[in-house]
Short mmCIF file of C-alpha atoms in Angstrom, two decimals:
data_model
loop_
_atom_site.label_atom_id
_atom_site.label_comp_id
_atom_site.label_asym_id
_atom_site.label_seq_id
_atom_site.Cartn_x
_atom_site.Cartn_y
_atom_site.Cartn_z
CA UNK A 67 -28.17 4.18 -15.21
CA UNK A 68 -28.39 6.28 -12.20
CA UNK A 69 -28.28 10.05 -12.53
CA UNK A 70 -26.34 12.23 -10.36
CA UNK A 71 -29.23 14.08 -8.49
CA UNK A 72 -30.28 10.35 -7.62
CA UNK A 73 -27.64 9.46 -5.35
CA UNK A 74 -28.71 10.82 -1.61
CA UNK A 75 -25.92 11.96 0.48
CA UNK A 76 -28.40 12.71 3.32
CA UNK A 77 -26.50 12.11 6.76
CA UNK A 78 -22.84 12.95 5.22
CA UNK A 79 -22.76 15.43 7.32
CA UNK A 80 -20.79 18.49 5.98
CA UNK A 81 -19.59 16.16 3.45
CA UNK A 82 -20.05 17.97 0.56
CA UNK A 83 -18.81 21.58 1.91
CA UNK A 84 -15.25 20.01 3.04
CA UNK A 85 -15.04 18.81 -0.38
CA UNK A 86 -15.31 22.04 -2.11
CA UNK A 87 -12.37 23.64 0.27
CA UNK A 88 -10.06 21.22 -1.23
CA UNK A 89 -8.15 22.64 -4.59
CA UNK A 90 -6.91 20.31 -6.46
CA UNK A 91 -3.09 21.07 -7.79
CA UNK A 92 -1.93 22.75 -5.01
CA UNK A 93 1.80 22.08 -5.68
CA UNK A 94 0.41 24.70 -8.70
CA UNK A 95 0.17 28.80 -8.42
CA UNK A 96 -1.87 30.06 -10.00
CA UNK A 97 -4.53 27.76 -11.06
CA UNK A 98 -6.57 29.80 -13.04
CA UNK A 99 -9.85 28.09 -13.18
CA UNK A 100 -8.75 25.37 -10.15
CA UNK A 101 -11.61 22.96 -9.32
CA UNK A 102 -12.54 21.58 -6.12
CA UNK A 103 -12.31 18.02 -4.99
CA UNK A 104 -16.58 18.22 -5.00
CA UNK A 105 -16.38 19.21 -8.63
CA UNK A 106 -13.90 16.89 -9.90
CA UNK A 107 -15.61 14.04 -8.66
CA UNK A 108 -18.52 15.41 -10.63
CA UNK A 109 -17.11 15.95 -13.75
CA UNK A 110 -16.08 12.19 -12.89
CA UNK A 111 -19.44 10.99 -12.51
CA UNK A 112 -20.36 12.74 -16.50
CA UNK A 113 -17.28 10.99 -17.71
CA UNK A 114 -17.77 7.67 -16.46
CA UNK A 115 -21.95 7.77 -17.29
CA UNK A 116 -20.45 8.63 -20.96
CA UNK A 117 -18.09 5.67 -21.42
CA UNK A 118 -20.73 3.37 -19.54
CA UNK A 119 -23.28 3.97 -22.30
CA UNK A 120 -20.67 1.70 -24.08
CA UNK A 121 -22.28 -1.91 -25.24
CA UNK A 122 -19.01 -3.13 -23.96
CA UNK A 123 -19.96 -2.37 -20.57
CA UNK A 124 -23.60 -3.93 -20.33
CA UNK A 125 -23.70 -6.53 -18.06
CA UNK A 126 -22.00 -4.41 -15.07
CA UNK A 127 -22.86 -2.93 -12.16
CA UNK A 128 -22.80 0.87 -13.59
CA UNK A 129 -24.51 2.80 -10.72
CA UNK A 130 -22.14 1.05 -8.09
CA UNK A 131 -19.13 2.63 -10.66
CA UNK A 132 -20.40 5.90 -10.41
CA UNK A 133 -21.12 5.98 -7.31
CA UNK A 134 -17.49 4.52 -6.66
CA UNK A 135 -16.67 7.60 -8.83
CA UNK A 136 -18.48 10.37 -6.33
CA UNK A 137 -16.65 9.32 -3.14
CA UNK A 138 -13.62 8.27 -4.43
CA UNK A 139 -11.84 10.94 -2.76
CA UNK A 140 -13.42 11.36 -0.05
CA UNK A 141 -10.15 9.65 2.18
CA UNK A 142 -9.15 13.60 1.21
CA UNK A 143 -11.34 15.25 3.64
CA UNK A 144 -9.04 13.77 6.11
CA UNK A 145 -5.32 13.43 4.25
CA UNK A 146 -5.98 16.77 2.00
CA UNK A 147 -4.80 16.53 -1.57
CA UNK A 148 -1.72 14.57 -1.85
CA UNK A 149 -0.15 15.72 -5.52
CA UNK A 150 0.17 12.29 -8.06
CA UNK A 151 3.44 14.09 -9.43
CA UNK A 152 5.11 14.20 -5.13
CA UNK A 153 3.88 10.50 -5.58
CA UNK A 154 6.07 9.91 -8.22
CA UNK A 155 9.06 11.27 -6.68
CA UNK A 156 8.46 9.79 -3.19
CA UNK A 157 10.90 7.12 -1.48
CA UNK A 158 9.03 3.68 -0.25
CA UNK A 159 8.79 4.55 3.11
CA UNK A 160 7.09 8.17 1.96
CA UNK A 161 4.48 6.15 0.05
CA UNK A 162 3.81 3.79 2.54
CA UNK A 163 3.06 6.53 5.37
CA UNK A 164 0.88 7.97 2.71
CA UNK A 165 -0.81 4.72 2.38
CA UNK A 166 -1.11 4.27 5.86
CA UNK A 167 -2.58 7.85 6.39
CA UNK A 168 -5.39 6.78 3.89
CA UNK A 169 -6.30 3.82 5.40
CA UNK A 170 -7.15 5.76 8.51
CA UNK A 171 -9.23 8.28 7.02
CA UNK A 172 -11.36 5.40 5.62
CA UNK A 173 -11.47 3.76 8.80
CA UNK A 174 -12.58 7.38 10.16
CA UNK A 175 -14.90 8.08 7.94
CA UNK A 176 -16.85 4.90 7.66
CA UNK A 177 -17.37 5.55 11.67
CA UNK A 178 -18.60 9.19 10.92
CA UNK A 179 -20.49 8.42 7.90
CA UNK A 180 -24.04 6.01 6.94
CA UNK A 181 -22.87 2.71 5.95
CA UNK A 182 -24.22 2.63 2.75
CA UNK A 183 -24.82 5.24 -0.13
CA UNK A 184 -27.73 4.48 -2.54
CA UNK A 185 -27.74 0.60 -1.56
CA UNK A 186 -23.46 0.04 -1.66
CA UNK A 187 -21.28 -0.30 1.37
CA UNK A 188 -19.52 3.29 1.56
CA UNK A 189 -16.44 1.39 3.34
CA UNK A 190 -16.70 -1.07 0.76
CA UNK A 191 -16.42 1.64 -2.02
CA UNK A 192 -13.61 3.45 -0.39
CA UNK A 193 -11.63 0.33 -0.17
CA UNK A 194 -11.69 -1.14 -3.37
CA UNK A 195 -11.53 2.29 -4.64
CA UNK A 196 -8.24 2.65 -2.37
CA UNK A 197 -6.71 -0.61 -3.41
CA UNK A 198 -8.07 -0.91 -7.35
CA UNK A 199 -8.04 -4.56 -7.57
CA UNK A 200 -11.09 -4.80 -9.49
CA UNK A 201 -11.96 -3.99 -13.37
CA UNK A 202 -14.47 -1.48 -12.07
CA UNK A 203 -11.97 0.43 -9.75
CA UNK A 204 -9.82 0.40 -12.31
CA UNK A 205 -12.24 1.78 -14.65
CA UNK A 206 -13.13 5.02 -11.85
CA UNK A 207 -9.14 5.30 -11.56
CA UNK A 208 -8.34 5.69 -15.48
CA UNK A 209 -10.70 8.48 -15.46
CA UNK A 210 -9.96 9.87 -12.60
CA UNK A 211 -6.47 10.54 -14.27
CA UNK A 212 -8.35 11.22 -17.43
CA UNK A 213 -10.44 14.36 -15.90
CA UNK A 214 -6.49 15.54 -14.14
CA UNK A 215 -5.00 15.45 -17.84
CA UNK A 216 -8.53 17.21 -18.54
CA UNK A 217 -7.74 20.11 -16.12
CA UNK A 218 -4.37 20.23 -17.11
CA UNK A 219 -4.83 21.28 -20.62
CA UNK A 220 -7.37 23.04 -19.35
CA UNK A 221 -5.20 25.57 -17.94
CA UNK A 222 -2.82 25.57 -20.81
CA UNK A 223 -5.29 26.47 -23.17
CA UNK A 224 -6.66 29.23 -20.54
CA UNK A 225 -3.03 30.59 -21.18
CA UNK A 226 -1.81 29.57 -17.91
CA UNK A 227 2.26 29.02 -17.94
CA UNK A 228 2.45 27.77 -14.70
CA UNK A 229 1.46 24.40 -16.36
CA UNK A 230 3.86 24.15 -18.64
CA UNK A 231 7.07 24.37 -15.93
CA UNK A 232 8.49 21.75 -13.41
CA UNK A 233 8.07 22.57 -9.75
CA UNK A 234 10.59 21.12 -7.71
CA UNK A 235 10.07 20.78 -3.96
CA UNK A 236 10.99 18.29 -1.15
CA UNK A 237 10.34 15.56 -3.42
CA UNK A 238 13.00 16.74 -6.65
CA UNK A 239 11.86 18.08 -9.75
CA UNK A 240 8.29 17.23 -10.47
CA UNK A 241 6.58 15.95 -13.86
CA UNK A 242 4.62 18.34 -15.86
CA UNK A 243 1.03 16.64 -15.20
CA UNK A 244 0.63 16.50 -19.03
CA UNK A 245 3.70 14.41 -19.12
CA UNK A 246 2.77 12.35 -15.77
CA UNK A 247 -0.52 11.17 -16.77
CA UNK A 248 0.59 10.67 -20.76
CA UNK A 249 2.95 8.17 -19.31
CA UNK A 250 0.08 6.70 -16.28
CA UNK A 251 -1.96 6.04 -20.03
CA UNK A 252 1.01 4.65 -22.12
CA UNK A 253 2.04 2.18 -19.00
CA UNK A 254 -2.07 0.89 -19.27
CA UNK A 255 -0.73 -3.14 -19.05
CA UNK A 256 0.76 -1.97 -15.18
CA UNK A 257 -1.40 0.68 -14.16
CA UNK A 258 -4.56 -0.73 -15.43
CA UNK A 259 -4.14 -4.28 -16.62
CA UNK A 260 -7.86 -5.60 -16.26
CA UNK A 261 -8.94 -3.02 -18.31
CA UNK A 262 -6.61 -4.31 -21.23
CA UNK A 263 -9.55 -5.79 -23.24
CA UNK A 264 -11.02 -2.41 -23.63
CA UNK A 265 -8.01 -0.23 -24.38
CA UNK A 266 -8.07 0.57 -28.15
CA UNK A 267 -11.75 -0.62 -28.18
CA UNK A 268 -13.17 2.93 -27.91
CA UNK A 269 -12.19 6.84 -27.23
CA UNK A 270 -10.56 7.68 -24.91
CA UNK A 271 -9.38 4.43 -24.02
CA UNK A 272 -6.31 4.32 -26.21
CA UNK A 273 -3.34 2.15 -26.58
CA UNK A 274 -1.25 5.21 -27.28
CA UNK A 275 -1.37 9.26 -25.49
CA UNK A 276 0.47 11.42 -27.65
CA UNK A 277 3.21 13.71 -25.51
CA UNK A 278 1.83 17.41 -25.12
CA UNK A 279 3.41 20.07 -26.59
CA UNK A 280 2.75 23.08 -23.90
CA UNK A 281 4.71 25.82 -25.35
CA UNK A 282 2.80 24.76 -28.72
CA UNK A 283 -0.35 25.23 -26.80
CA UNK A 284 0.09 28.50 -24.64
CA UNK A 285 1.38 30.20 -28.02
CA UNK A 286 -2.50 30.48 -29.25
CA UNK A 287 -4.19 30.41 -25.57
CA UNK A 288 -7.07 32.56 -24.04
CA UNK A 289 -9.11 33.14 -21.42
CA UNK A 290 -12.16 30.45 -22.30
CA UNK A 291 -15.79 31.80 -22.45
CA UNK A 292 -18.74 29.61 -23.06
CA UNK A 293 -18.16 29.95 -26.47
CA UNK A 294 -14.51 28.85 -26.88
CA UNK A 295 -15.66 26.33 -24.89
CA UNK A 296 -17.33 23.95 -27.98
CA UNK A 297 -14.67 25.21 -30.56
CA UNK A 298 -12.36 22.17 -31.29
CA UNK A 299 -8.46 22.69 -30.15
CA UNK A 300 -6.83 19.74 -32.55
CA UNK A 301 -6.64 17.60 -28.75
CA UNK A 302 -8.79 14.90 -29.53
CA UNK A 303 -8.89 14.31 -25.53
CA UNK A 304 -9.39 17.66 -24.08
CA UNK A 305 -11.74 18.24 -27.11
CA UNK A 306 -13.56 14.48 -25.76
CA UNK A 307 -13.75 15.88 -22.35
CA UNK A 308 -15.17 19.36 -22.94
CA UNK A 309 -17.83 17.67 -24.99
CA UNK A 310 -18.82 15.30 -22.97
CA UNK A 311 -19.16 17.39 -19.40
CA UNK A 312 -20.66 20.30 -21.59
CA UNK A 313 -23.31 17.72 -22.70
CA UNK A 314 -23.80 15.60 -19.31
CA UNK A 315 -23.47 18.72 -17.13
CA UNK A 316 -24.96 21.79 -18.70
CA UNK A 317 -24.75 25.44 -17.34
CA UNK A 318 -23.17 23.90 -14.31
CA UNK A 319 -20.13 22.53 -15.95
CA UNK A 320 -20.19 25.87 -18.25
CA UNK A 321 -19.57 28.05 -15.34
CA UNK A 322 -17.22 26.44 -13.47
CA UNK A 323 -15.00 25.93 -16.92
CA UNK A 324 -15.14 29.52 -17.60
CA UNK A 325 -14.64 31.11 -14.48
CA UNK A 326 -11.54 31.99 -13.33
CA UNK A 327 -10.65 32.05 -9.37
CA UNK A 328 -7.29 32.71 -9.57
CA UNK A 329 -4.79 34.86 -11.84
#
């Protein structure tokens, strides 16, 4: 399986750096320890090489998954972060621009950028990525939401009430992103139905998210430090993910979970 130092991004120009201007949760202030696109798709990668190392999942391509998982948002150097939660609430015709505005950025950025990454088609990737037609898209997409609910409680148990309140903009009143992805996982047979034979099969592919209780959660909250970092919460996912990007990612993924940007 490929490691993440292995994949050579030589010729992306500025790539990387336009990645790492882009917060994630913008619709969100503050965001106490708010991760970049760049880093997200990391923690991504870790995820992904974890659930990989499955015996269920011998027999596929796992280094074109992960690097599926590295540029899967790269469409966002172009369209920014669009927030799942304004998805939610958008009309049709608000979803289909958005569409539309990503299908362009791929277009642009398969002109700009090599045509392959470590042996794959980048276009290729950013397509089926885009469309997630295929059990391996799927795959990158489930934890792609599964690294959002990560950062979520994340920032509740950082203390952070922000997280625990509905914004409401343009859009209407928008889902707590604990509650929004809960229900992306619960809805698995629509959101990710050629996955089905491997929900329930393994952590944290479950049949069944549990809803969050927030105020529950900011009531013991602190500021996390490397050490709080490995003590176990009772959150059998946000205790999975801290393990497992601790593990994969070292002093790397250390720092960037305990230090806080914003306040």
């Amino acid at each position: 399986m490929i490691d993440i130092q292995d994949i050579d991004f030589s010729g992306f120009a500025d790539r990387e750096q336009n990645l790492k201007k882009i917060g994630r949760f913008n619709s969100y202030q503050p965001m106490y320890y708010r991760p970049s696109v760049f880093f997200h798709s990391q923690k991504l990668f870790y995820l992904l090489q974890e659930i990989l190392a499955q015996p269920s999942f011998k027999g596929y391509d796992q280094d074109r998954i992960l690097v599926m998982a590295l540029v899967h948002d790269d469409a966002e150097i172009v369209t920014g972060d669009i927030q799942a939660g304004n998805k939610s609430k958008m009309s049709a015709g608000q979803m289909k621009q958005v569409n539309q505005n990503e299908e362009t950025a791929i277009e642009q950025l398969a002109k700009e950028f090599p045509s392959t990454i470590s042996g794959y088609n980048y276009k290729s990737l950013l397509l089926e990525i885009y469309k997630k037609n295929t059990l391996e898209s799927q795959l990158v997409k489930y934890f792609d939401r599964f690294d959002a609910l990560g950062e979520s409680l994340h920032e509740l148990y950082g203390g952070n009430p922000a997280f625990a309140k509905n914004t409401v903009n343009e859009f209407g009143t928008i889902p707590l992103p604990t509650d929004y992805y809960v229900e992306q996982f619960n809805n698995y047979q629509k959101n990710y139905p050629l996955l089905a034979d491997f929900i329930g099969t393994m952590s944290p592919l479950k049949k069944i998210f549990k809803p969050v209780n927030t105020q529950k959660i900011l009531q013991s909250a602190a500021k996390h430090t490397p050490e709080s970092l490995v003590k176990l919460t009772g959150n059998s996912d946000y205790d999975w993910w801290k393990k497992v990007l601790i593990a994969r990612g070292g002093k790397g993924i250390i720092a960037e979970l305990t230090t806080q940007k914003e306040s």
